[in-house]
Each structure stands twice: as structure tokens, then as C-alpha cells.
mmCIF file of C-alpha atoms and ligand atoms in Angstrom:
data_model
loop_
_atom_site.group_PDB
_atom_site.id
_atom_site.type_symbol
_atom_site.label_atom_id
_atom_site.label_comp_id
_atom_site.label_asym_id
_atom_site.label_seq_id
_atom_site.Cartn_x
_atom_site.Cartn_y
_atom_site.Cartn_z
ATOM 1 C CA MET A 1 -49.647 -42.008 45.417
ATOM 2 C CA HIS A 2 -48.135 -40.837 48.718
ATOM 3 C CA HIS A 3 -45.161 -39.563 47.973
ATOM 4 C CA PRO A 4 -42.871 -37.300 50.471
ATOM 5 C CA GLU A 5 -41.976 -34.347 47.705
ATOM 6 C CA ASN A 6 -45.977 -33.717 47.899
ATOM 7 C CA ASP A 7 -45.914 -33.075 51.384
ATOM 8 C CA PRO A 8 -46.002 -29.185 51.547
ATOM 9 C CA SER A 9 -43.555 -29.209 54.597
ATOM 10 C CA TYR A 10 -41.068 -31.610 52.439
ATOM 11 C CA LEU A 11 -37.492 -29.218 53.119
ATOM 12 C CA GLY A 12 -35.626 -32.003 50.238
ATOM 13 C CA LEU A 13 -34.558 -31.723 46.677
ATOM 14 C CA THR A 14 -37.720 -28.505 45.998
ATOM 15 C CA VAL A 15 -36.950 -25.821 42.854
ATOM 16 C CA ASN A 16 -36.716 -22.441 43.931
ATOM 17 C CA LYS A 17 -38.577 -19.906 41.348
ATOM 18 C CA GLY A 18 -35.409 -18.481 40.450
ATOM 19 C CA VAL A 19 -34.516 -14.820 39.155
ATOM 20 C CA ALA A 20 -35.604 -13.671 36.335
ATOM 21 C CA GLN A 21 -32.110 -14.224 33.516
ATOM 22 C CA PRO A 22 -31.281 -11.543 31.878
ATOM 23 C CA PRO A 23 -31.543 -11.907 27.896
ATOM 24 C CA SER A 24 -28.660 -13.345 26.465
ATOM 25 C CA ILE A 25 -28.341 -10.991 23.559
ATOM 26 C CA ASN A 26 -27.363 -7.251 23.908
ATOM 27 C CA PRO A 27 -30.926 -4.988 23.988
ATOM 28 C CA TYR A 28 -28.743 -2.790 22.798
ATOM 29 C CA LEU A 29 -27.548 -3.842 20.002
ATOM 30 C CA ASN A 30 -29.905 -3.351 17.927
ATOM 31 C CA LEU A 31 -30.292 0.269 18.477
ATOM 32 C CA ARG A 32 -26.401 0.521 17.687
ATOM 33 C CA ARG A 33 -25.897 -1.239 14.496
ATOM 34 C CA LYS A 34 -29.407 0.552 12.994
ATOM 35 C CA ARG A 35 -27.390 3.401 13.587
ATOM 36 C CA GLN A 36 -26.663 5.557 10.136
ATOM 37 C CA ARG A 37 -22.997 6.311 9.620
ATOM 38 C CA LYS A 38 -23.351 9.878 9.720
ATOM 39 C CA GLU A 39 -22.738 11.597 5.878
ATOM 40 C CA TYR A 40 -19.733 13.998 5.885
ATOM 41 C CA SER A 41 -19.357 16.321 2.868
ATOM 42 C CA VAL A 42 -16.484 17.426 1.271
ATOM 43 C CA GLN A 43 -15.604 20.550 3.025
ATOM 44 C CA GLU A 44 -15.635 18.267 6.599
ATOM 45 C CA PHE A 45 -13.603 15.999 5.180
ATOM 46 C CA VAL A 46 -11.760 18.080 4.575
ATOM 47 C CA GLU A 47 -11.232 20.179 7.486
ATOM 48 C CA GLY A 48 -11.008 16.442 9.138
ATOM 49 C CA ILE A 49 -8.468 15.383 7.020
ATOM 50 C CA LEU A 50 -6.231 18.995 7.766
ATOM 51 C CA SER A 51 -7.077 18.688 11.381
ATOM 52 C CA GLY A 52 -5.238 15.140 11.755
ATOM 53 C CA ASN A 53 -8.798 13.539 12.253
ATOM 54 C CA ILE A 54 -7.626 10.142 11.438
ATOM 55 C CA ALA A 55 -12.073 8.258 11.668
ATOM 56 C CA LEU A 56 -12.345 11.159 8.257
ATOM 57 C CA LEU A 57 -9.191 10.297 7.216
ATOM 58 C CA SER A 58 -10.019 6.692 6.944
ATOM 59 C CA GLN A 59 -13.303 6.895 5.195
ATOM 60 C CA ALA A 60 -11.687 9.171 2.847
ATOM 61 C CA VAL A 61 -9.480 7.010 1.856
ATOM 62 C CA THR A 62 -12.292 4.525 1.283
ATOM 63 C CA LEU A 63 -13.964 6.529 -0.457
ATOM 64 C CA VAL A 64 -10.634 6.512 -3.115
ATOM 65 C CA GLU A 65 -10.132 2.967 -2.601
ATOM 66 C CA SER A 66 -14.774 2.799 -3.967
ATOM 67 C CA SER A 67 -15.203 2.429 -7.365
ATOM 68 C CA LEU A 68 -18.449 3.845 -6.951
ATOM 69 C CA PRO A 69 -18.722 7.948 -9.451
ATOM 70 C CA GLU A 70 -20.749 9.063 -6.181
ATOM 71 C CA HIS A 71 -17.880 7.903 -4.414
ATOM 72 C CA GLN A 72 -14.837 8.544 -7.061
ATOM 73 C CA GLU A 73 -16.460 12.437 -7.084
ATOM 74 C CA MET A 74 -16.214 12.876 -3.452
ATOM 75 C CA ALA A 75 -13.008 11.426 -3.214
ATOM 76 C CA GLN A 76 -11.990 13.450 -5.952
ATOM 77 C CA ALA A 77 -13.141 16.122 -4.581
ATOM 78 C CA ILE A 78 -11.529 15.664 -1.603
ATOM 79 C CA ILE A 79 -7.886 15.467 -2.955
ATOM 80 C CA GLU A 80 -7.731 18.432 -4.790
ATOM 81 C CA GLN A 81 -8.702 20.690 -1.478
ATOM 82 C CA ALA A 82 -6.135 18.359 -0.243
ATOM 83 C CA LEU A 83 -4.079 18.572 -2.628
ATOM 84 C CA PRO A 84 -1.993 21.602 -2.053
ATOM 85 C CA TYR A 85 -1.598 20.720 2.138
ATOM 86 C CA SER A 86 0.557 17.721 0.784
ATOM 87 C CA GLY A 87 3.627 16.576 -0.435
ATOM 88 C CA ASN A 88 5.646 17.780 3.352
ATOM 89 C CA SER A 89 6.665 13.953 3.187
ATOM 90 C CA ILE A 90 9.571 11.794 3.179
ATOM 91 C CA ARG A 91 7.864 9.257 0.385
ATOM 92 C CA VAL A 92 9.714 5.954 1.064
ATOM 93 C CA GLY A 93 9.552 3.000 -1.413
ATOM 94 C CA ILE A 94 9.833 -0.630 1.200
ATOM 95 C CA THR A 95 10.326 -3.918 -1.713
ATOM 96 C CA GLY A 96 11.444 -7.108 -0.326
ATOM 97 C CA VAL A 97 10.353 -11.303 -1.174
ATOM 98 C CA PRO A 98 8.473 -12.982 1.771
ATOM 99 C CA GLY A 99 10.669 -13.085 4.398
ATOM 100 C CA ALA A 100 12.787 -11.008 3.917
ATOM 101 C CA GLY A 101 11.580 -9.065 7.032
ATOM 102 C CA LYS A 102 9.655 -5.810 5.535
ATOM 103 C CA SER A 103 7.096 -6.296 8.203
ATOM 104 C CA THR A 104 9.063 -6.812 10.663
ATOM 105 C CA SER A 105 11.909 -4.036 9.612
ATOM 106 C CA ILE A 106 9.313 -2.108 9.422
ATOM 107 C CA ASP A 107 7.602 -1.938 12.190
ATOM 108 C CA ALA A 108 11.310 -1.309 13.873
ATOM 109 C CA PHE A 109 12.214 1.534 10.844
ATOM 110 C CA GLY A 110 8.726 3.842 11.424
ATOM 111 C CA MET A 111 9.451 3.211 15.857
ATOM 112 C CA HIS A 112 12.480 4.900 14.737
ATOM 113 C CA LEU A 113 11.001 7.805 13.505
ATOM 114 C CA ILE A 114 7.492 7.796 16.036
ATOM 115 C CA GLY A 115 10.645 7.900 18.333
ATOM 116 C CA LYS A 116 11.828 11.051 16.892
ATOM 117 C CA GLY A 117 8.411 12.587 16.467
ATOM 118 C CA HIS A 118 7.440 12.282 13.178
ATOM 119 C CA LYS A 119 3.863 10.957 11.931
ATOM 120 C CA LEU A 120 4.238 7.426 9.835
ATOM 121 C CA ALA A 121 1.627 6.627 6.499
ATOM 122 C CA VAL A 122 1.690 2.952 6.083
ATOM 123 C CA LEU A 123 0.677 2.239 2.875
ATOM 124 C CA ALA A 124 0.613 -0.802 0.621
ATOM 125 C CA ILE A 125 0.902 -1.641 -3.024
ATOM 126 C CA ASP A 126 -0.066 -5.624 -3.522
ATOM 127 C CA PRO A 127 -2.188 -6.280 -6.904
ATOM 128 C CA SER A 128 -1.936 -10.530 -5.767
ATOM 129 C CA SER A 129 -4.819 -9.265 -3.366
ATOM 130 C CA GLU A 130 -7.589 -9.348 -5.543
ATOM 131 C CA ARG A 131 -6.344 -13.073 -6.371
ATOM 132 C CA THR A 132 -5.880 -13.822 -2.340
ATOM 133 C CA LYS A 133 -9.116 -12.466 -0.781
ATOM 134 C CA GLY A 134 -7.470 -10.240 1.342
ATOM 135 C CA SER A 135 -3.379 -8.598 1.860
ATOM 136 C CA ILE A 136 -0.665 -9.989 2.836
ATOM 137 C CA LEU A 137 0.894 -6.325 2.174
ATOM 138 C CA GLY A 138 -0.439 -3.178 4.884
ATOM 139 C CA ASP A 139 -1.529 -5.554 7.317
ATOM 140 C CA LYS A 140 -1.975 -4.301 10.804
ATOM 141 C CA THR A 141 -1.528 -7.715 12.607
ATOM 142 C CA ARG A 142 2.098 -8.148 11.096
ATOM 143 C CA MET A 143 3.440 -4.843 13.074
ATOM 144 C CA GLU A 144 2.632 -5.693 15.915
ATOM 145 C CA LYS A 145 4.260 -2.009 17.702
ATOM 146 C CA LEU A 146 3.618 0.335 15.156
ATOM 147 C CA SER A 147 0.026 -1.062 15.059
ATOM 148 C CA VAL A 148 -0.222 0.454 18.721
ATOM 149 C CA GLU A 149 0.470 4.235 17.570
ATOM 150 C CA LYS A 150 -1.544 6.202 17.553
ATOM 151 C CA ASN A 151 1.323 8.406 15.248
ATOM 152 C CA ALA A 152 0.928 5.625 13.275
ATOM 153 C CA PHE A 153 -1.276 5.027 10.394
ATOM 154 C CA ILE A 154 -1.591 1.900 8.800
ATOM 155 C CA ARG A 155 -3.660 1.530 5.282
ATOM 156 C CA PRO A 156 -3.771 -2.439 3.548
ATOM 157 C CA SER A 157 -3.092 -2.367 -0.353
ATOM 158 C CA PRO A 158 -6.161 -0.946 -2.161
ATOM 159 C CA SER A 159 -7.718 -4.303 -3.511
ATOM 160 C CA ALA A 160 -9.682 -3.754 -6.262
ATOM 161 C CA GLY A 161 -8.517 -3.810 -10.211
ATOM 162 C CA SER A 162 -5.781 -4.088 -12.032
ATOM 163 C CA LEU A 163 -1.993 -2.831 -10.428
ATOM 164 C CA GLY A 164 -2.729 0.590 -12.062
ATOM 165 C CA GLY A 165 -5.634 1.069 -10.640
ATOM 166 C CA VAL A 166 -4.373 -0.092 -7.394
ATOM 167 C CA ALA A 167 -0.648 1.846 -7.702
ATOM 168 C CA ARG A 168 -3.140 5.092 -8.072
ATOM 169 C CA LYS A 169 -5.531 5.334 -5.442
ATOM 170 C CA THR A 170 -2.090 5.046 -3.552
ATOM 171 C CA ARG A 171 -1.144 7.204 -4.780
ATOM 172 C CA GLU A 172 -4.225 9.620 -4.220
ATOM 173 C CA THR A 173 -3.980 8.033 -0.501
ATOM 174 C CA ILE A 174 -0.256 9.772 -0.338
ATOM 175 C CA VAL A 175 -1.975 13.156 -0.290
ATOM 176 C CA LEU A 176 -4.480 13.098 1.463
ATOM 177 C CA CYS A 177 -2.193 11.276 4.359
ATOM 178 C CA GLU A 178 0.663 14.149 3.950
ATOM 179 C CA ALA A 179 -2.422 16.777 3.998
ATOM 180 C CA ALA A 180 -3.348 15.099 7.283
ATOM 181 C CA GLY A 181 0.387 16.042 8.635
ATOM 182 C CA PHE A 182 1.881 12.730 8.075
ATOM 183 C CA ASP A 183 5.873 13.788 7.567
ATOM 184 C CA TYR A 184 7.425 9.358 6.473
ATOM 185 C CA ILE A 185 5.009 8.221 3.721
ATOM 186 C CA PHE A 186 6.337 4.154 3.554
ATOM 187 C CA VAL A 187 4.884 2.487 0.183
ATOM 188 C CA GLU A 188 5.764 -1.644 1.080
ATOM 189 C CA THR A 189 5.068 -3.502 -2.189
ATOM 190 C CA VAL A 190 6.457 -7.625 -2.374
ATOM 191 C CA GLY A 191 9.454 -7.643 -4.550
ATOM 192 C CA VAL A 192 7.758 -10.314 -6.815
ATOM 193 C CA GLY A 193 5.956 -8.896 -10.487
ATOM 194 C CA GLN A 194 5.342 -5.508 -11.336
ATOM 195 C CA SER A 195 4.860 -3.872 -8.272
ATOM 196 C CA GLU A 196 7.833 -2.126 -7.747
ATOM 197 C CA THR A 197 7.651 -0.574 -10.657
ATOM 198 C CA ALA A 198 4.755 1.341 -9.846
ATOM 199 C CA VAL A 199 6.087 2.179 -5.910
ATOM 200 C CA HIS A 200 9.186 3.776 -7.566
ATOM 201 C CA SER A 201 7.123 5.988 -9.407
ATOM 202 C CA MET A 202 5.406 7.395 -6.765
ATOM 203 C CA VAL A 203 8.215 7.402 -3.799
ATOM 204 C CA ASP A 204 11.200 9.599 -3.413
ATOM 205 C CA PHE A 205 13.818 6.399 -1.680
ATOM 206 C CA PHE A 206 13.479 3.079 -3.132
ATOM 207 C CA LEU A 207 14.554 0.997 -0.258
ATOM 208 C CA LEU A 208 15.508 -2.536 -1.250
ATOM 209 C CA ILE A 209 15.750 -5.415 1.184
ATOM 210 C CA GLN A 210 18.094 -8.945 0.850
ATOM 211 C CA LEU A 211 18.715 -11.381 2.786
ATOM 212 C CA ALA A 212 22.516 -13.426 2.293
ATOM 213 C CA GLY A 213 23.307 -15.915 2.379
ATOM 214 C CA THR A 214 20.437 -17.262 0.199
ATOM 215 C CA GLY A 215 22.030 -17.734 -3.040
ATOM 216 C CA ASP A 216 20.159 -15.012 -4.662
ATOM 217 C CA GLU A 217 22.184 -12.365 -3.434
ATOM 218 C CA LEU A 218 22.618 -10.943 -6.964
ATOM 219 C CA GLN A 219 19.159 -11.872 -7.950
ATOM 220 C CA GLY A 220 17.294 -8.142 -8.207
ATOM 221 C CA ILE A 221 20.316 -7.664 -10.982
ATOM 222 C CA LYS A 222 17.823 -9.741 -13.141
ATOM 223 C CA ARG A 223 15.189 -8.535 -12.446
ATOM 224 C CA GLY A 224 15.844 -4.554 -12.936
ATOM 225 C CA ILE A 225 15.111 -3.743 -9.327
ATOM 226 C CA MET A 226 18.884 -2.770 -8.250
ATOM 227 C CA GLU A 227 19.071 -0.459 -10.055
ATOM 228 C CA MET A 228 15.420 0.850 -9.327
ATOM 229 C CA ALA A 229 16.702 1.313 -5.608
ATOM 230 C CA ASP A 230 18.390 4.139 -3.855
ATOM 231 C CA GLY A 231 19.476 1.791 -1.208
ATOM 232 C CA ILE A 232 19.897 -2.093 0.030
ATOM 233 C CA VAL A 233 19.838 -2.922 3.113
ATOM 234 C CA ILE A 234 19.861 -6.907 3.979
ATOM 235 C CA ASN A 235 18.298 -7.796 6.971
ATOM 236 C CA LYS A 236 18.852 -10.550 9.763
ATOM 237 C CA ALA A 237 22.445 -8.872 9.901
ATOM 238 C CA ASP A 238 21.873 -11.065 13.260
ATOM 239 C CA GLY A 239 23.490 -14.163 15.104
ATOM 240 C CA ASP A 240 25.255 -16.420 12.908
ATOM 241 C CA ASN A 241 24.048 -14.667 9.812
ATOM 242 C CA LEU A 242 25.780 -11.370 10.615
ATOM 243 C CA GLU A 243 29.431 -12.922 8.313
ATOM 244 C CA LYS A 244 27.486 -13.373 5.752
ATOM 245 C CA ALA A 245 26.019 -10.213 5.787
ATOM 246 C CA ARG A 246 28.535 -8.389 5.566
ATOM 247 C CA MET A 247 30.226 -10.880 2.901
ATOM 248 C CA ALA A 248 26.882 -10.246 1.143
ATOM 249 C CA GLN A 249 27.114 -6.517 1.876
ATOM 250 C CA THR A 250 30.526 -6.441 -0.022
ATOM 251 C CA GLN A 251 29.634 -8.708 -3.140
ATOM 252 C CA LEU A 252 26.794 -6.101 -3.198
ATOM 253 C CA ARG A 253 28.910 -2.916 -3.532
ATOM 254 C CA ASN A 254 31.412 -4.527 -5.933
ATOM 255 C CA ALA A 255 28.334 -5.776 -7.825
ATOM 256 C CA LEU A 256 26.877 -2.210 -7.964
ATOM 257 C CA HIS A 257 29.947 -0.587 -8.812
ATOM 258 C CA LEU A 258 29.408 -1.833 -12.465
ATOM 259 C CA PHE A 259 26.075 0.106 -12.674
ATOM 260 C CA PRO A 260 26.242 3.432 -13.914
ATOM 261 C CA LEU A 261 25.496 6.464 -12.234
ATOM 262 C CA PRO A 262 22.054 6.747 -11.271
ATOM 263 C CA GLU A 263 20.286 10.405 -12.567
ATOM 264 C CA SER A 264 20.014 11.208 -8.690
ATOM 265 C CA GLY A 265 23.593 11.633 -9.116
ATOM 266 C CA TRP A 266 23.401 9.133 -5.610
ATOM 267 C CA SER A 267 26.036 5.784 -6.209
ATOM 268 C CA PRO A 268 23.567 3.159 -3.847
ATOM 269 C CA GLU A 269 24.630 2.535 -0.878
ATOM 270 C CA VAL A 270 24.840 -1.284 0.936
ATOM 271 C CA LEU A 271 23.928 -1.696 4.557
ATOM 272 C CA THR A 272 23.377 -4.642 6.343
ATOM 273 C CA TYR A 273 21.400 -4.445 9.924
ATOM 274 C CA SER A 274 18.782 -6.113 11.989
ATOM 275 C CA GLY A 275 15.140 -5.459 11.893
ATOM 276 C CA TYR A 276 14.119 -7.656 14.622
ATOM 277 C CA TYR A 277 17.031 -6.844 17.240
ATOM 278 C CA ALA A 278 16.346 -2.805 15.775
ATOM 279 C CA LEU A 279 20.066 -2.993 15.119
ATOM 280 C CA GLY A 280 21.632 -0.679 12.365
ATOM 281 C CA ILE A 281 18.485 1.141 11.369
ATOM 282 C CA ASP A 282 19.540 5.362 12.669
ATOM 283 C CA GLN A 283 22.559 3.720 10.122
ATOM 284 C CA VAL A 284 19.483 3.320 7.644
ATOM 285 C CA TRP A 285 18.317 6.370 8.499
ATOM 286 C CA ASP A 286 20.927 8.186 7.945
ATOM 287 C CA MET A 287 21.849 6.729 4.548
ATOM 288 C CA ILE A 288 18.443 8.324 3.792
ATOM 289 C CA HIS A 289 18.122 11.233 4.734
ATOM 290 C CA ARG A 290 21.385 12.039 3.572
ATOM 291 C CA TYR A 291 19.878 11.069 0.243
ATOM 292 C CA VAL A 292 17.170 13.506 0.317
ATOM 293 C CA SER A 293 19.445 16.140 1.806
ATOM 294 C CA PHE A 294 21.616 14.622 -1.655
ATOM 295 C CA VAL A 295 18.798 15.471 -4.038
ATOM 296 C CA LYS A 296 17.559 18.235 -2.700
ATOM 297 C CA GLU A 297 20.474 20.461 -2.509
ATOM 298 C CA ASN A 298 21.084 19.252 -6.639
ATOM 299 C CA GLY A 299 17.448 19.467 -7.487
ATOM 300 C CA TYR A 300 16.723 16.312 -8.108
ATOM 301 C CA PHE A 301 14.298 15.729 -5.953
ATOM 302 C CA ASP A 302 11.578 18.060 -7.779
ATOM 303 C CA ILE A 303 12.400 16.921 -10.765
ATOM 304 C CA ARG A 304 11.091 13.183 -8.857
ATOM 305 C CA ARG A 305 8.816 14.476 -8.316
ATOM 306 C CA ASN A 306 7.098 16.435 -11.665
ATOM 307 C CA LYS A 307 7.941 13.697 -13.354
ATOM 308 C CA GLN A 308 6.190 11.119 -11.126
ATOM 309 C CA SER A 309 3.188 14.056 -11.098
ATOM 310 C CA LYS A 310 3.590 13.931 -15.110
ATOM 311 C CA PHE A 311 3.884 10.081 -15.119
ATOM 312 C CA TRP A 312 0.776 9.679 -13.128
ATOM 313 C CA MET A 313 -1.606 11.970 -15.544
ATOM 314 C CA TYR A 314 -0.771 10.014 -18.076
ATOM 315 C CA GLU A 315 -1.136 6.574 -16.624
ATOM 316 C CA THR A 316 -4.657 7.926 -15.276
ATOM 317 C CA ILE A 317 -5.659 8.630 -18.918
ATOM 318 C CA ASN A 318 -4.163 5.021 -20.332
ATOM 319 C CA GLU A 319 -6.664 3.117 -17.548
ATOM 320 C CA ARG A 320 -9.301 5.609 -18.068
ATOM 321 C CA LEU A 321 -9.288 5.774 -21.920
ATOM 322 C CA ARG A 322 -8.561 1.353 -21.581
ATOM 323 C CA ASN A 323 -11.713 1.247 -18.664
ATOM 324 C CA ASP A 324 -13.757 2.304 -21.248
ATOM 325 C CA PHE A 325 -12.899 1.246 -24.692
ATOM 326 C CA TYR A 326 -13.028 -2.521 -22.738
ATOM 327 C CA LYS A 327 -16.195 -2.641 -21.177
ATOM 328 C CA ASN A 328 -18.318 -0.539 -23.480
ATOM 329 C CA ALA A 329 -20.365 -3.335 -24.492
ATOM 330 C CA GLU A 330 -20.266 -3.609 -28.227
ATOM 331 C CA ILE A 331 -16.168 -3.959 -27.924
ATOM 332 C CA GLU A 332 -17.362 -6.922 -24.808
ATOM 333 C CA LYS A 333 -19.096 -8.647 -27.902
ATOM 334 C CA LEU A 334 -16.900 -8.142 -30.173
ATOM 335 C CA MET A 335 -13.366 -8.582 -28.906
ATOM 336 C CA PRO A 336 -13.752 -13.114 -28.964
ATOM 337 C CA GLN A 337 -14.828 -13.123 -32.652
ATOM 338 C CA LEU A 338 -11.899 -10.358 -32.943
ATOM 339 C CA GLU A 339 -9.558 -13.105 -31.631
ATOM 340 C CA GLU A 340 -10.443 -15.716 -33.720
ATOM 341 C CA ASP A 341 -10.155 -13.798 -36.807
ATOM 342 C CA VAL A 342 -6.667 -12.829 -35.228
ATOM 343 C CA LEU A 343 -5.881 -16.933 -34.541
ATOM 344 C CA SER A 344 -7.421 -18.522 -37.556
ATOM 345 C CA ALA A 345 -5.284 -15.777 -40.170
ATOM 346 C CA ARG A 346 -8.368 -14.271 -40.428
ATOM 347 C CA LYS A 347 -7.352 -11.448 -39.886
ATOM 348 C CA SER A 348 -4.064 -9.578 -39.605
ATOM 349 C CA SER A 349 -3.539 -8.562 -35.671
ATOM 350 C CA PHE A 350 -3.597 -4.902 -37.047
ATOM 351 C CA MET A 351 -6.518 -5.275 -38.936
ATOM 352 C CA ALA A 352 -8.263 -6.854 -35.441
ATOM 353 C CA ALA A 353 -7.483 -4.054 -33.388
ATOM 354 C CA LYS A 354 -7.691 -1.176 -36.508
ATOM 355 C CA GLU A 355 -12.315 -2.265 -36.612
ATOM 356 C CA ALA A 356 -11.718 -2.948 -33.875
ATOM 357 C CA LEU A 357 -11.213 0.910 -32.765
ATOM 358 C CA GLU A 358 -12.863 2.338 -35.510
ATOM 359 C CA ARG A 359 -16.061 -0.009 -33.843
ATOM 360 C CA TYR A 360 -15.774 1.919 -30.464
ATOM 361 C CA TYR A 361 -15.579 5.538 -31.938
ATOM 362 C CA SER A 362 -18.538 5.126 -34.115
ATOM 363 C CA THR A 363 -20.268 4.065 -30.753
ATOM 364 C CA ARG A 364 -19.457 7.789 -29.016
HETATM 365 P P1 GDP B 401 8.227 -10.133 5.352
HETATM 366 O O1 GDP B 401 7.232 -11.096 5.010
HETATM 367 O O2 GDP B 401 8.792 -9.537 4.651
HETATM 368 O O3 GDP B 401 7.439 -9.073 5.946
HETATM 369 O O4 GDP B 401 8.521 -10.811 6.607
HETATM 370 P P2 GDP B 401 8.173 -10.750 8.150
HETATM 371 O O5 GDP B 401 8.987 -9.687 8.752
HETATM 372 O O6 GDP B 401 7.394 -11.254 8.333
HETATM 373 O O7 GDP B 401 9.996 -11.527 8.264
HETATM 374 C C1 GDP B 401 9.844 -13.240 7.985
HETATM 375 C C2 GDP B 401 10.394 -14.009 8.712
HETATM 376 O O8 GDP B 401 11.948 -13.504 9.311
HETATM 377 C C3 GDP B 401 9.426 -13.568 10.367
HETATM 378 O O9 GDP B 401 9.659 -14.956 11.624
HETATM 379 C C4 GDP B 401 10.918 -11.974 11.001
HETATM 380 O O10 GDP B 401 10.153 -12.900 12.662
HETATM 381 C C5 GDP B 401 12.373 -13.185 10.580
HETATM 382 N N1 GDP B 401 12.964 -11.561 10.487
HETATM 383 C C6 GDP B 401 12.427 -10.330 10.310
HETATM 384 N N2 GDP B 401 14.061 -9.655 10.514
HETATM 385 C C7 GDP B 401 14.314 -9.967 11.294
HETATM 386 C C8 GDP B 401 15.433 -10.024 11.815
HETATM 387 O O11 GDP B 401 16.677 -8.811 12.218
HETATM 388 N N3 GDP B 401 16.556 -11.291 12.315
HETATM 389 C C9 GDP B 401 16.467 -12.068 12.516
HETATM 390 N N4 GDP B 401 17.127 -13.393 13.033
HETATM 391 N N5 GDP B 401 15.398 -12.526 12.016
HETATM 392 C C10 GDP B 401 14.064 -12.140 11.753
#
């Protein structure tokens, strides 16, 4: 059939051949993906960390957090060599209920320190992160300014295991960060549960962030958190909230007078500030530095660190013993039966425990 398109001289709607389109997938991508991450030796890790290499520090922390025995072995060897270079930092624990402004404040505190030429590591202890699959603490996106600072190292909470296990890993990470030249270490935790006690056991100064006007200014007292605090700071002292913050300050100061003087000899102070508007940050740091000078002078700084080292030795032994025991195949089989025996009063708790322990030792 005749059609103008079939006429070779037709200039209307013809389809040009065009150029070949590039593939939609980058052909080099595969190559890049296949390239193996270099395996470093313990020596290379240690040298890298001591020279302040953040990539190697990060990888070493990953080894610390790993539960693979070969990673653990390597991590321990790195820590052992890093240990003589650690200890030269001010370790600050920071706690507060969700919404108290921890991340906003850490951002402001951290920028203050970095502005003075310091290097800051922000770590976190959040045992709930295993359940929620993803840590809520130490998340870089929560600290906008710090997260782009090369002198800030932000690491979310180790996620696996018991509180004791998570805390031990964070404590080991402190050693590595100090060896890498970080002279301020923050350990953040959320103001619920037992994690504060764990943080308290690894820091020089424990800072409690409180809010005014929530009607729970004194809630910390009940949970024993206030006795642990070396300083209490009331955040969001800005705008309409300023007056309320000052009232809460007075209330807290009065409440603290009822406590006996802590072993440090330092009476915890109560300050107001605004993390968001960066108001009063100097005063918070002035307090922390005065504390550090005070306890270095009276010897408590070393006493506290020595106590913590001892505590972590026993804690590590306890954790290891507990794990060995409960992960023992015989014990795993036996425990449900013993539980039943105890619940149905066939055996006393003590008899059942004795039986379990005897069985455990007989398998060793
Ligand atoms: P976190 O859950 O303890 O880490 O608390 P965030 O830092 O995420 O802060 C919780 C909310 O309080 C956010 O909406 C912040 O913007 C706000 N916030 C934090 N600090 C201040 C402050 O100093 N003043 C005011 N007005 N708001 C603040």
C-alpha cells in the first residue's frame, strides 16, 4: 500500500538512529564493591589510633563491639597496647529523660570545647537499643553541628547484649578514644533504668540534665540519680521558661542540701542554661573544670578512677562467669526443669541453685 512514510524522500516523522545510551548501572561499581577491606594487624591498628587515624579508630571500636572470639582477641590486644596512652581526658557522663535536651546540649557543649581547641568523643550507653533495633542515643543526626566536625568522634551505643556487656564495650572504647588523642569524652545515657549507674561507673563527672515546669523536678531523688550527680543543669532556661527554670534551680538547691556531702567533698551545683540558644554554656564548663581541679587537688579524682578500674575488673569476671554458666549446653537444658521444680515447691530455690552449680562444675 502506498504511504508517504515509505517514500525514501519523505522528511516527516522519521526516527533517527541516535547514539547508544550508557548503561544505567555504573560498570565500575562492581569493581569497587568487590574490593576487600584491608585487614590490619594489631600493630597497624595501634599505630593508626595513636596517630589519630579516625578510620582505624572506628574499625577498632567495631572489633571491641563484635562478639566473634577472633575479633574480641584482637580488640583486647589493641586495648592492652593503647592503655598506657589512655587516661588523659575528662570523662563526662550526661543523663536526662528523653526530651530533656541531651543531644541539643551535647551539640552545644561539644562545639564549646572544640572552639577551645579540644577533641571530643561522644559515646552512648543504651541497652534498650537491642530491642528497638537501632540506637536512639549517639545518633549523629541528633547532633547537627558536631557531626560535621573533624575533631568530634560520635559513636552510637553498642547494641548487643546485657547492660553490663554494653557498658564494658563503651568503657573499652573510652581507652581507644583517649589513645587517639580525644581529651574530652562524653558518655550519654537516657534517664531510665540502670544505665545511669553504668555510666556513673566510668566517668569523672556525672551531669544530670533536668527540665523545669514538668512538675517532676524532684523525681530524680526517688530514683537515686540525684545522689550520683556532680552537677545538675536545668535546660531550656530561655524565653517564657526562664522564670520556671530559676524556680526549679532554687528548689533543687534546697533539696540537695538535705543530702550528706558526697565522698568527693564536692557539693553538687545546680545551674540553668539553654542548649538550644547556647546560653550559660560557659558556666556549665566552668563548674565541671572547677570540680576537676577540686578533686585533683584532694586526691579524689584518682580514687574514683581506681575504684572504677577495680569495679570493671570484677564486673568483667562476673559477666564472663555468668555467660559461661548460662550458655553451657547442660545448664540450658536443666534450667527449665529446675524452674518448674522451684515453682511447684518440689525443690527449694537454694537446692535448685546448688544442683545447677554442681552440674555445671561436673561438666568442666
Ligand atoms: P533528648 O531526647 O534529651 O536528646 O532531647 P533533644 O535534644 O532532642 O531535645 C528535645 C526537644 O527540646 C527538641 O525539640 C529541642 O529542640 C528542644 N530543646 C532542646 N534544648 C532546648 C533549649 O535549650 N531551649 C528550648 N526552648 N528548647 C530546647
